[in-house]
PDB file of C-alpha atoms and ligand atoms in Angstrom:
ATOM      1  CA  UNK A1141      20.228   5.950   4.572  1.00  0.00           C
ATOM      2  CA  UNK A1142      16.476   6.278   5.161  1.00  0.00           C
ATOM      3  CA  UNK A1143      14.157   3.636   3.680  1.00  0.00           C
ATOM      4  CA  UNK A1144      10.436   3.381   4.247  1.00  0.00           C
ATOM      5  CA  UNK A1145       8.549   0.356   2.889  1.00  0.00           C
ATOM      6  CA  UNK A1146       4.775  -0.026   2.963  1.00  0.00           C
ATOM      7  CA  UNK A1147       4.364   2.282   5.926  1.00  0.00           C
ATOM      8  CA  UNK A1148       0.829   2.706   7.137  1.00  0.00           C
ATOM      9  CA  UNK A1149      -0.553   4.827   9.924  1.00  0.00           C
ATOM     10  CA  UNK A1150      -4.144   5.588  10.942  1.00  0.00           C
ATOM     11  CA  UNK A1151      -5.656   7.484  13.817  1.00  0.00           C
ATOM     12  CA  UNK A1152      -8.756   6.423  15.705  1.00  0.00           C
ATOM     13  CA  UNK A1153     -11.400   9.087  15.415  1.00  0.00           C
ATOM     14  CA  UNK A1154     -13.676  10.149  18.298  1.00  0.00           C
ATOM     15  CA  UNK A1155     -16.485   7.935  16.876  1.00  0.00           C
ATOM     16  CA  UNK A1156     -14.147   4.917  16.971  1.00  0.00           C
ATOM     17  CA  UNK A1157     -13.590   4.639  13.219  1.00  0.00           C
ATOM     18  CA  UNK A1158     -10.125   4.553  11.684  1.00  0.00           C
ATOM     19  CA  UNK A1159      -8.808   7.514   9.703  1.00  0.00           C
ATOM     20  CA  UNK A1160      -5.948   6.455   7.411  1.00  0.00           C
ATOM     21  CA  UNK A1161      -3.296   9.185   7.244  1.00  0.00           C
ATOM     22  CA  UNK A1162      -0.267   7.432   5.750  1.00  0.00           C
ATOM     23  CA  UNK A1163      -0.012   4.624   3.206  1.00  0.00           C
ATOM     24  CA  UNK A1164       3.436   4.978   1.680  1.00  0.00           C
ATOM     25  CA  UNK A1165       4.769   2.152  -0.511  1.00  0.00           C
ATOM     26  CA  UNK A1166       8.307   3.603  -0.772  1.00  0.00           C
ATOM     27  CA  UNK A1167      10.271   6.594   0.468  1.00  0.00           C
ATOM     28  CA  UNK A1168      14.064   6.873   0.304  1.00  0.00           C
ATOM     29  CA  UNK A1169      16.590   9.507   1.269  1.00  0.00           C
ATOM     30  CA  UNK A1170      20.293   8.954   0.569  1.00  0.00           C
ATOM     31  CA  UNK A1171      23.098   9.820   2.990  1.00  0.00           C
ATOM     32  CA  UNK A1172      23.675  13.567   2.921  1.00  0.00           C
ATOM     33  CA  UNK A1173      20.735  14.163   0.595  1.00  0.00           C
ATOM     34  CA  UNK A1174      18.511  17.184   1.157  1.00  0.00           C
ATOM     35  CA  UNK A1175      14.786  16.850   0.422  1.00  0.00           C
ATOM     36  CA  UNK A1176      11.957  19.237   1.025  1.00  0.00           C
ATOM     37  CA  UNK A1177       8.525  17.791   1.807  1.00  0.00           C
ATOM     38  CA  UNK A1178       5.427  19.743   0.836  1.00  0.00           C
ATOM     39  CA  UNK A1179       1.674  19.124   0.872  1.00  0.00           C
ATOM     40  CA  UNK A1180      -1.531  20.731   2.037  1.00  0.00           C
ATOM     41  CA  UNK A1181      -2.212  21.221   5.730  1.00  0.00           C
ATOM     42  CA  UNK A1182      -3.435  17.991   7.314  1.00  0.00           C
ATOM     43  CA  UNK A1183      -2.058  15.663   4.627  1.00  0.00           C
ATOM     44  CA  UNK A1184       0.236  13.896   7.129  1.00  0.00           C
ATOM     45  CA  UNK A1185       3.611  15.638   6.935  1.00  0.00           C
ATOM     46  CA  UNK A1186       4.110  15.880  10.692  1.00  0.00           C
ATOM     47  CA  UNK A1187       2.768  12.347  11.139  1.00  0.00           C
ATOM     48  CA  UNK A1188       5.336  11.090   8.616  1.00  0.00           C
ATOM     49  CA  UNK A1189       8.228  12.833  10.402  1.00  0.00           C
ATOM     50  CA  UNK A1190       7.004  11.405  13.729  1.00  0.00           C
ATOM     51  CA  UNK A1191       6.935   7.875  12.294  1.00  0.00           C
ATOM     52  CA  UNK A1192      10.446   8.290  10.814  1.00  0.00           C
ATOM     53  CA  UNK A1193      11.762   9.568  14.150  1.00  0.00           C
ATOM     54  CA  UNK A1194      10.017   6.831  16.134  1.00  0.00           C
ATOM     55  CA  UNK A1195       8.026   9.429  18.068  1.00  0.00           C
ATOM     56  CA  UNK A1196       4.926   7.586  16.957  1.00  0.00           C
ATOM     57  CA  UNK A1197       4.680   4.057  15.670  1.00  0.00           C
ATOM     58  CA  UNK A1198       3.658   2.924  12.219  1.00  0.00           C
ATOM     59  CA  UNK A1199       0.735   0.474  12.231  1.00  0.00           C
ATOM     60  CA  UNK A1200       2.524  -1.552   9.545  1.00  0.00           C
ATOM     61  CA  UNK A1201       5.586  -1.445   7.358  1.00  0.00           C
ATOM     62  CA  UNK A1202       9.277  -0.810   7.856  1.00  0.00           C
ATOM     63  CA  UNK A1203      11.347   2.262   8.667  1.00  0.00           C
ATOM     64  CA  UNK A1204      15.067   1.617   8.262  1.00  0.00           C
ATOM     65  CA  UNK A1205      17.763   4.144   9.108  1.00  0.00           C
ATOM     66  CA  UNK A1206      21.223   2.978   8.031  1.00  0.00           C
ATOM     67  CA  UNK A1207      21.387  -0.593   9.330  1.00  0.00           C
ATOM     68  CA  UNK A1208      18.734  -0.179  11.988  1.00  0.00           C
ATOM     69  CA  UNK A1209      15.126  -1.126  11.539  1.00  0.00           C
ATOM     70  CA  UNK A1210      13.591   1.264  14.010  1.00  0.00           C
ATOM     71  CA  UNK A1211      10.132  -0.239  13.627  1.00  0.00           C
ATOM     72  CA  UNK A1212      11.480  -3.196  15.670  1.00  0.00           C
ATOM     73  CA  UNK A1213      12.725  -0.994  18.529  1.00  0.00           C
ATOM     74  CA  UNK A1214      11.047  -0.638  21.904  1.00  0.00           C
ATOM     75  CA  UNK A1215       9.944   2.849  22.901  1.00  0.00           C
ATOM     76  CA  UNK A1216      13.043   3.304  25.067  1.00  0.00           C
ATOM     77  CA  UNK A1217      15.310   2.166  22.217  1.00  0.00           C
ATOM     78  CA  UNK A1218      13.564   4.628  19.887  1.00  0.00           C
ATOM     79  CA  UNK A1219      14.147   7.476  22.369  1.00  0.00           C
ATOM     80  CA  UNK A1220      17.828   6.632  22.697  1.00  0.00           C
ATOM     81  CA  UNK A1221      18.341   6.156  18.960  1.00  0.00           C
ATOM     82  CA  UNK A1222      16.610   9.462  18.218  1.00  0.00           C
ATOM     83  CA  UNK A1223      18.676  11.335  20.793  1.00  0.00           C
ATOM     84  CA  UNK A1224      21.935   9.983  19.405  1.00  0.00           C
ATOM     85  CA  UNK A1225      21.353   9.874  15.667  1.00  0.00           C
ATOM     86  CA  UNK A1226      18.395  12.001  14.643  1.00  0.00           C
ATOM     87  CA  UNK A1227      17.996  15.750  14.909  1.00  0.00           C
ATOM     88  CA  UNK A1228      14.407  16.928  15.116  1.00  0.00           C
ATOM     89  CA  UNK A1229      13.198  20.500  14.867  1.00  0.00           C
ATOM     90  CA  UNK A1230       9.656  20.470  16.206  1.00  0.00           C
ATOM     91  CA  UNK A1231       7.018  22.719  14.716  1.00  0.00           C
ATOM     92  CA  UNK A1232       6.284  23.883  18.254  1.00  0.00           C
ATOM     93  CA  UNK A1233       9.957  23.892  19.387  1.00  0.00           C
ATOM     94  CA  UNK A1234       9.532  21.784  22.582  1.00  0.00           C
ATOM     95  CA  UNK A1235      12.229  23.720  24.435  1.00  0.00           C
ATOM     96  CA  UNK A1236      12.605  23.160  28.181  1.00  0.00           C
ATOM     97  CA  UNK A1237      11.164  26.290  29.743  1.00  0.00           C
ATOM     98  CA  UNK A1238      13.214  26.209  32.955  1.00  0.00           C
ATOM     99  CA  UNK A1239      16.551  26.304  31.133  1.00  0.00           C
ATOM    100  CA  UNK A1240      18.455  28.877  29.147  1.00  0.00           C
ATOM    101  CA  UNK A1241      19.120  28.655  25.406  1.00  0.00           C
ATOM    102  CA  UNK A1242      22.623  27.309  26.064  1.00  0.00           C
ATOM    103  CA  UNK A1243      21.382  24.832  28.683  1.00  0.00           C
ATOM    104  CA  UNK A1244      18.740  23.521  26.275  1.00  0.00           C
ATOM    105  CA  UNK A1245      21.486  22.646  23.782  1.00  0.00           C
ATOM    106  CA  UNK A1246      23.801  21.243  26.492  1.00  0.00           C
ATOM    107  CA  UNK A1247      21.038  19.065  27.978  1.00  0.00           C
ATOM    108  CA  UNK A1248      20.326  17.512  24.569  1.00  0.00           C
ATOM    109  CA  UNK A1249      24.029  16.590  24.407  1.00  0.00           C
ATOM    110  CA  UNK A1250      24.107  15.230  27.929  1.00  0.00           C
ATOM    111  CA  UNK A1251      20.978  13.131  27.361  1.00  0.00           C
ATOM    112  CA  UNK A1252      22.374  11.561  24.190  1.00  0.00           C
ATOM    113  CA  UNK A1253      26.016  11.089  25.167  1.00  0.00           C
ATOM    114  CA  UNK A1254      26.289  11.633  28.874  1.00  0.00           C
ATOM    115  CA  UNK A1255      28.485  14.685  28.320  1.00  0.00           C
ATOM    116  CA  UNK A1256      28.183  18.093  26.723  1.00  0.00           C
ATOM    117  CA  UNK A1257      30.469  19.871  24.257  1.00  0.00           C
ATOM    118  CA  UNK A1258      30.132  23.472  25.398  1.00  0.00           C
ATOM    119  CA  UNK A1259      32.235  24.886  22.569  1.00  0.00           C
ATOM    120  CA  UNK A1260      30.023  23.256  19.916  1.00  0.00           C
ATOM    121  CA  UNK A1261      26.854  24.376  21.724  1.00  0.00           C
ATOM    122  CA  UNK A1262      28.096  27.972  21.781  1.00  0.00           C
ATOM    123  CA  UNK A1263      29.204  27.802  18.169  1.00  0.00           C
ATOM    124  CA  UNK A1264      25.787  26.520  17.022  1.00  0.00           C
ATOM    125  CA  UNK A1265      23.972  29.258  18.949  1.00  0.00           C
ATOM    126  CA  UNK A1266      26.342  31.802  17.485  1.00  0.00           C
ATOM    127  CA  UNK A1267      25.591  30.543  13.990  1.00  0.00           C
ATOM    128  CA  UNK A1268      21.868  31.118  14.505  1.00  0.00           C
ATOM    129  CA  UNK A1269      22.647  34.643  15.687  1.00  0.00           C
ATOM    130  CA  UNK A1270      21.977  34.070  19.387  1.00  0.00           C
ATOM    131  CA  UNK A1271      25.408  34.688  20.915  1.00  0.00           C
ATOM    132  CA  UNK A1272      23.824  37.572  22.881  1.00  0.00           C
ATOM    133  CA  UNK A1273      20.903  35.416  24.135  1.00  0.00           C
ATOM    134  CA  UNK A1274      22.605  32.269  25.440  1.00  0.00           C
ATOM    135  CA  UNK A1275      21.490  32.736  29.059  1.00  0.00           C
ATOM    136  CA  UNK A1276      17.882  33.651  28.206  1.00  0.00           C
ATOM    137  CA  UNK A1277      15.170  31.127  28.965  1.00  0.00           C
ATOM    138  CA  UNK A1278      12.546  30.441  26.261  1.00  0.00           C
ATOM    139  CA  UNK A1279      10.001  32.837  27.820  1.00  0.00           C
ATOM    140  CA  UNK A1280      12.573  35.635  27.503  1.00  0.00           C
ATOM    141  CA  UNK A1281      13.126  34.895  23.815  1.00  0.00           C
ATOM    142  CA  UNK A1282      10.996  35.917  20.847  1.00  0.00           C
ATOM    143  CA  UNK A1283       9.202  33.103  19.013  1.00  0.00           C
ATOM    144  CA  UNK A1284      11.698  33.330  16.162  1.00  0.00           C
ATOM    145  CA  UNK A1285      14.610  33.158  18.623  1.00  0.00           C
ATOM    146  CA  UNK A1286      13.077  30.065  20.247  1.00  0.00           C
ATOM    147  CA  UNK A1287      12.884  28.435  16.842  1.00  0.00           C
ATOM    148  CA  UNK A1288      16.549  29.210  16.263  1.00  0.00           C
ATOM    149  CA  UNK A1289      17.442  27.575  19.619  1.00  0.00           C
ATOM    150  CA  UNK A1290      15.458  24.527  18.504  1.00  0.00           C
ATOM    151  CA  UNK A1291      17.541  24.361  15.313  1.00  0.00           C
ATOM    152  CA  UNK A1292      20.824  24.626  17.254  1.00  0.00           C
ATOM    153  CA  UNK A1293      19.647  21.907  19.643  1.00  0.00           C
ATOM    154  CA  UNK A1294      18.634  19.562  16.816  1.00  0.00           C
ATOM    155  CA  UNK A1295      22.167  19.801  15.394  1.00  0.00           C
ATOM    156  CA  UNK A1296      23.868  19.436  18.790  1.00  0.00           C
ATOM    157  CA  UNK A1297      24.789  15.763  18.609  1.00  0.00           C
ATOM    158  CA  UNK A1298      25.926  15.602  15.010  1.00  0.00           C
ATOM    159  CA  UNK A1299      22.917  13.613  13.743  1.00  0.00           C
ATOM    160  CA  UNK A1300      23.018  11.590  10.513  1.00  0.00           C
ATOM    161  CA  UNK A1301      19.408  12.529   9.779  1.00  0.00           C
ATOM    162  CA  UNK A1302      17.767  15.872  10.451  1.00  0.00           C
ATOM    163  CA  UNK A1303      13.974  16.151  10.379  1.00  0.00           C
ATOM    164  CA  UNK A1304      12.754  19.733  10.394  1.00  0.00           C
ATOM    165  CA  UNK A1305       9.034  20.517  10.650  1.00  0.00           C
ATOM    166  CA  UNK A1306       8.480  23.997   9.218  1.00  0.00           C
ATOM    167  CA  UNK A1307      11.650  25.303  10.897  1.00  0.00           C
ATOM    168  CA  UNK A1308      11.322  28.771   9.409  1.00  0.00           C
ATOM    169  CA  UNK A1309       7.555  29.227   9.802  1.00  0.00           C
ATOM    170  CA  UNK A1310       7.894  31.382  12.911  1.00  0.00           C
ATOM    171  CA  UNK A1311      11.138  33.109  12.049  1.00  0.00           C
ATOM    172  CA  UNK A1312      10.968  36.679  10.809  1.00  0.00           C
ATOM    173  CA  UNK A1313      11.937  37.321   7.203  1.00  0.00           C
ATOM    174  CA  UNK A1314      15.345  38.653   8.185  1.00  0.00           C
ATOM    175  CA  UNK A1315      16.319  35.425   9.948  1.00  0.00           C
ATOM    176  CA  UNK A1316      14.503  32.942   7.704  1.00  0.00           C
ATOM    177  CA  UNK A1317      17.335  32.606   5.207  1.00  0.00           C
ATOM    178  CA  UNK A1318      19.897  32.521   8.021  1.00  0.00           C
ATOM    179  CA  UNK A1319      18.136  29.599   9.707  1.00  0.00           C
ATOM    180  CA  UNK A1320      17.739  27.762   6.410  1.00  0.00           C
ATOM    181  CA  UNK A1321      21.389  28.357   5.492  1.00  0.00           C
ATOM    182  CA  UNK A1322      22.529  27.103   8.907  1.00  0.00           C
ATOM    183  CA  UNK A1323      20.503  23.929   8.511  1.00  0.00           C
ATOM    184  CA  UNK A1324      21.647  23.251   4.943  1.00  0.00           C
ATOM    185  CA  UNK A1325      25.312  24.173   5.434  1.00  0.00           C
ATOM    186  CA  UNK A1326      25.648  22.133   8.619  1.00  0.00           C
ATOM    187  CA  UNK A1327      24.003  19.159   6.920  1.00  0.00           C
ATOM    188  CA  UNK A1328      26.357  19.500   3.946  1.00  0.00           C
ATOM    189  CA  UNK A1329      29.479  19.848   6.113  1.00  0.00           C
ATOM    190  CA  UNK A1330      28.581  16.870   8.312  1.00  0.00           C
ATOM    191  CA  UNK A1331      26.948  14.691   5.612  1.00  0.00           C
ATOM    192  CA  UNK A1332      23.569  14.792   7.342  1.00  0.00           C
ATOM    193  CA  UNK A1333      20.483  13.720   5.378  1.00  0.00           C
ATOM    194  CA  UNK A1334      17.738  16.332   5.626  1.00  0.00           C
ATOM    195  CA  UNK A1335      13.967  16.126   5.301  1.00  0.00           C
ATOM    196  CA  UNK A1336      12.482  19.578   5.723  1.00  0.00           C
ATOM    197  CA  UNK A1337       8.752  20.343   5.735  1.00  0.00           C
ATOM    198  CA  UNK A1338       7.728  23.777   4.562  1.00  0.00           C
ATOM    199  CA  UNK A1339       4.761  25.796   3.357  1.00  0.00           C
ATOM    200  CA  UNK A1340       6.972  28.500   1.946  1.00  0.00           C
ATOM    201  CA  UNK A1341       7.504  28.394  -1.821  1.00  0.00           C
ATOM    202  CA  UNK A1342      10.564  30.610  -1.391  1.00  0.00           C
ATOM    203  CA  UNK A1343      12.055  27.948   0.919  1.00  0.00           C
ATOM    204  CA  UNK A1344      11.045  24.936  -1.196  1.00  0.00           C
ATOM    205  CA  UNK A1345      12.371  26.303  -4.469  1.00  0.00           C
ATOM    206  CA  UNK A1346      15.919  26.416  -3.082  1.00  0.00           C
ATOM    207  CA  UNK A1347      15.990  22.596  -2.984  1.00  0.00           C
ATOM    208  CA  UNK A1348      16.781  20.321  -5.891  1.00  0.00           C
ATOM    209  CA  UNK A1349      14.516  17.612  -4.509  1.00  0.00           C
ATOM    210  CA  UNK A1350      10.924  18.584  -3.741  1.00  0.00           C
ATOM    211  CA  UNK A1351       8.626  15.738  -2.642  1.00  0.00           C
ATOM    212  CA  UNK A1352       4.857  16.199  -2.710  1.00  0.00           C
ATOM    213  CA  UNK A1353       3.491  13.935   0.015  1.00  0.00           C
ATOM    214  CA  UNK A1354       0.119  13.637  -1.686  1.00  0.00           C
ATOM    215  CA  UNK A1355       1.835  12.152  -4.740  1.00  0.00           C
ATOM    216  CA  UNK A1356       3.396   9.173  -2.957  1.00  0.00           C
ATOM    217  CA  UNK A1357       0.954   8.754  -0.078  1.00  0.00           C
ATOM    218  CA  UNK A1358      -1.955   6.562  -1.096  1.00  0.00           C
ATOM    219  CA  UNK A1359      -3.947   7.519   2.015  1.00  0.00           C
ATOM    220  CA  UNK A1360      -4.078  11.083   0.709  1.00  0.00           C
ATOM    221  CA  UNK A1361      -6.521  10.042  -1.996  1.00  0.00           C
ATOM    222  CA  UNK A1362      -9.232   9.113   0.468  1.00  0.00           C
ATOM    223  CA  UNK A1363      -8.676  11.749   3.160  1.00  0.00           C
TER     224      UNK A1363
HETATM  225  N1  ADP B2508      -3.360  12.061  17.505  1.00  0.00           N
HETATM  226  C1  ADP B2508      -4.229  12.196  16.477  1.00  0.00           C
HETATM  227  N2  ADP B2508      -5.463  11.642  16.543  1.00  0.00           N
HETATM  228  C2  ADP B2508      -6.338  11.769  15.510  1.00  0.00           C
HETATM  229  N3  ADP B2508      -6.056  12.416  14.356  1.00  0.00           N
HETATM  230  C3  ADP B2508      -4.842  12.975  14.238  1.00  0.00           C
HETATM  231  C4  ADP B2508      -3.874  12.910  15.291  1.00  0.00           C
HETATM  232  N4  ADP B2508      -2.753  13.560  14.879  1.00  0.00           N
HETATM  233  C5  ADP B2508      -3.024  14.022  13.630  1.00  0.00           C
HETATM  234  N5  ADP B2508      -4.282  13.662  13.262  1.00  0.00           N
HETATM  235  C6  ADP B2508      -4.901  13.973  11.957  1.00  0.00           C
HETATM  236  O1  ADP B2508      -4.024  13.515  10.950  1.00  0.00           O
HETATM  237  C7  ADP B2508      -4.000  14.404   9.863  1.00  0.00           C
HETATM  238  C8  ADP B2508      -2.555  14.712   9.502  1.00  0.00           C
HETATM  239  O2  ADP B2508      -1.975  15.512  10.522  1.00  0.00           O
HETATM  240  P1  ADP B2508      -0.521  16.105  10.380  1.00  0.00           P
HETATM  241  O3  ADP B2508       0.419  14.999  10.081  1.00  0.00           O
HETATM  242  O4  ADP B2508      -0.254  16.909  11.592  1.00  0.00           O
HETATM  243  O5  ADP B2508      -0.691  17.037   9.081  1.00  0.00           O
HETATM  244  P2  ADP B2508       0.311  18.116   8.442  1.00  0.00           P
HETATM  245  O6  ADP B2508       1.549  18.159   9.264  1.00  0.00           O
HETATM  246  O7  ADP B2508       0.534  17.665   7.046  1.00  0.00           O
HETATM  247  O8  ADP B2508      -0.439  19.410   8.459  1.00  0.00           O
HETATM  248  C9  ADP B2508      -4.809  15.624  10.274  1.00  0.00           C
HETATM  249  O9  ADP B2508      -6.024  15.599   9.563  1.00  0.00           O
HETATM  250  C10 ADP B2508      -5.037  15.455  11.740  1.00  0.00           C
HETATM  251  O10 ADP B2508      -6.296  15.921  12.128  1.00  0.00           O
HETATM  252 MG1   MG B2509       2.406  19.643  10.420  1.00  0.00          MG
END
């Protein structure tokens, strides 16, 4: 369901020169497939997820999700497509600070569909163990609890693709497996393809498919 072809992405450095980060001939994920993405810090994992989600643009190449070639979309089309069809768990959460845990999930639903499914929002928060924290705003939640809200929000609209950037990095050991299980079980139940970035060997080894970015990213060789 996800196909990348000849995707390239560079950043302009402060001295004006180009720093190539991604040069990926091929990358595929099938519908409902679960892949973990690993690689050293700075090798382009977050950049790759951003390009797949249309948060940042590839300089060249194609990103296709189901029948849509998102590299042809305008920025507004990318935002709408992402809201409706892609779940994204940001490394830094990106929760809305003025709203409670429940409202954060409900607002993601309202933005994507114009209406919110309160029962599903509550159920997702319950599954991440936050039934007693629904009315807390992010500042009143621990870092690990904020990450769990971010996971519930990413699953809110029943995405077909879930991109998760180190979703358990800030979760305490006791909740790490719970968050991972929630992500994987929900993806399995709803046939959601998953690309999950992690540093944790204990997380990665639970997946059948482990992709090393440096092995299929040609830009990695020169970085
Ligand atoms: N906006 C940017 N401008 C310039 N360089 C960037 C920018 N964003 C990321 N980079 C560089 O791109 C490289 C890859 O970053 P990133 O994808 O965040 O790595 P990872 O997630 O694998 O740790 C890093 O070396 C980083 O410094
Ligand atoms: Mg990163």
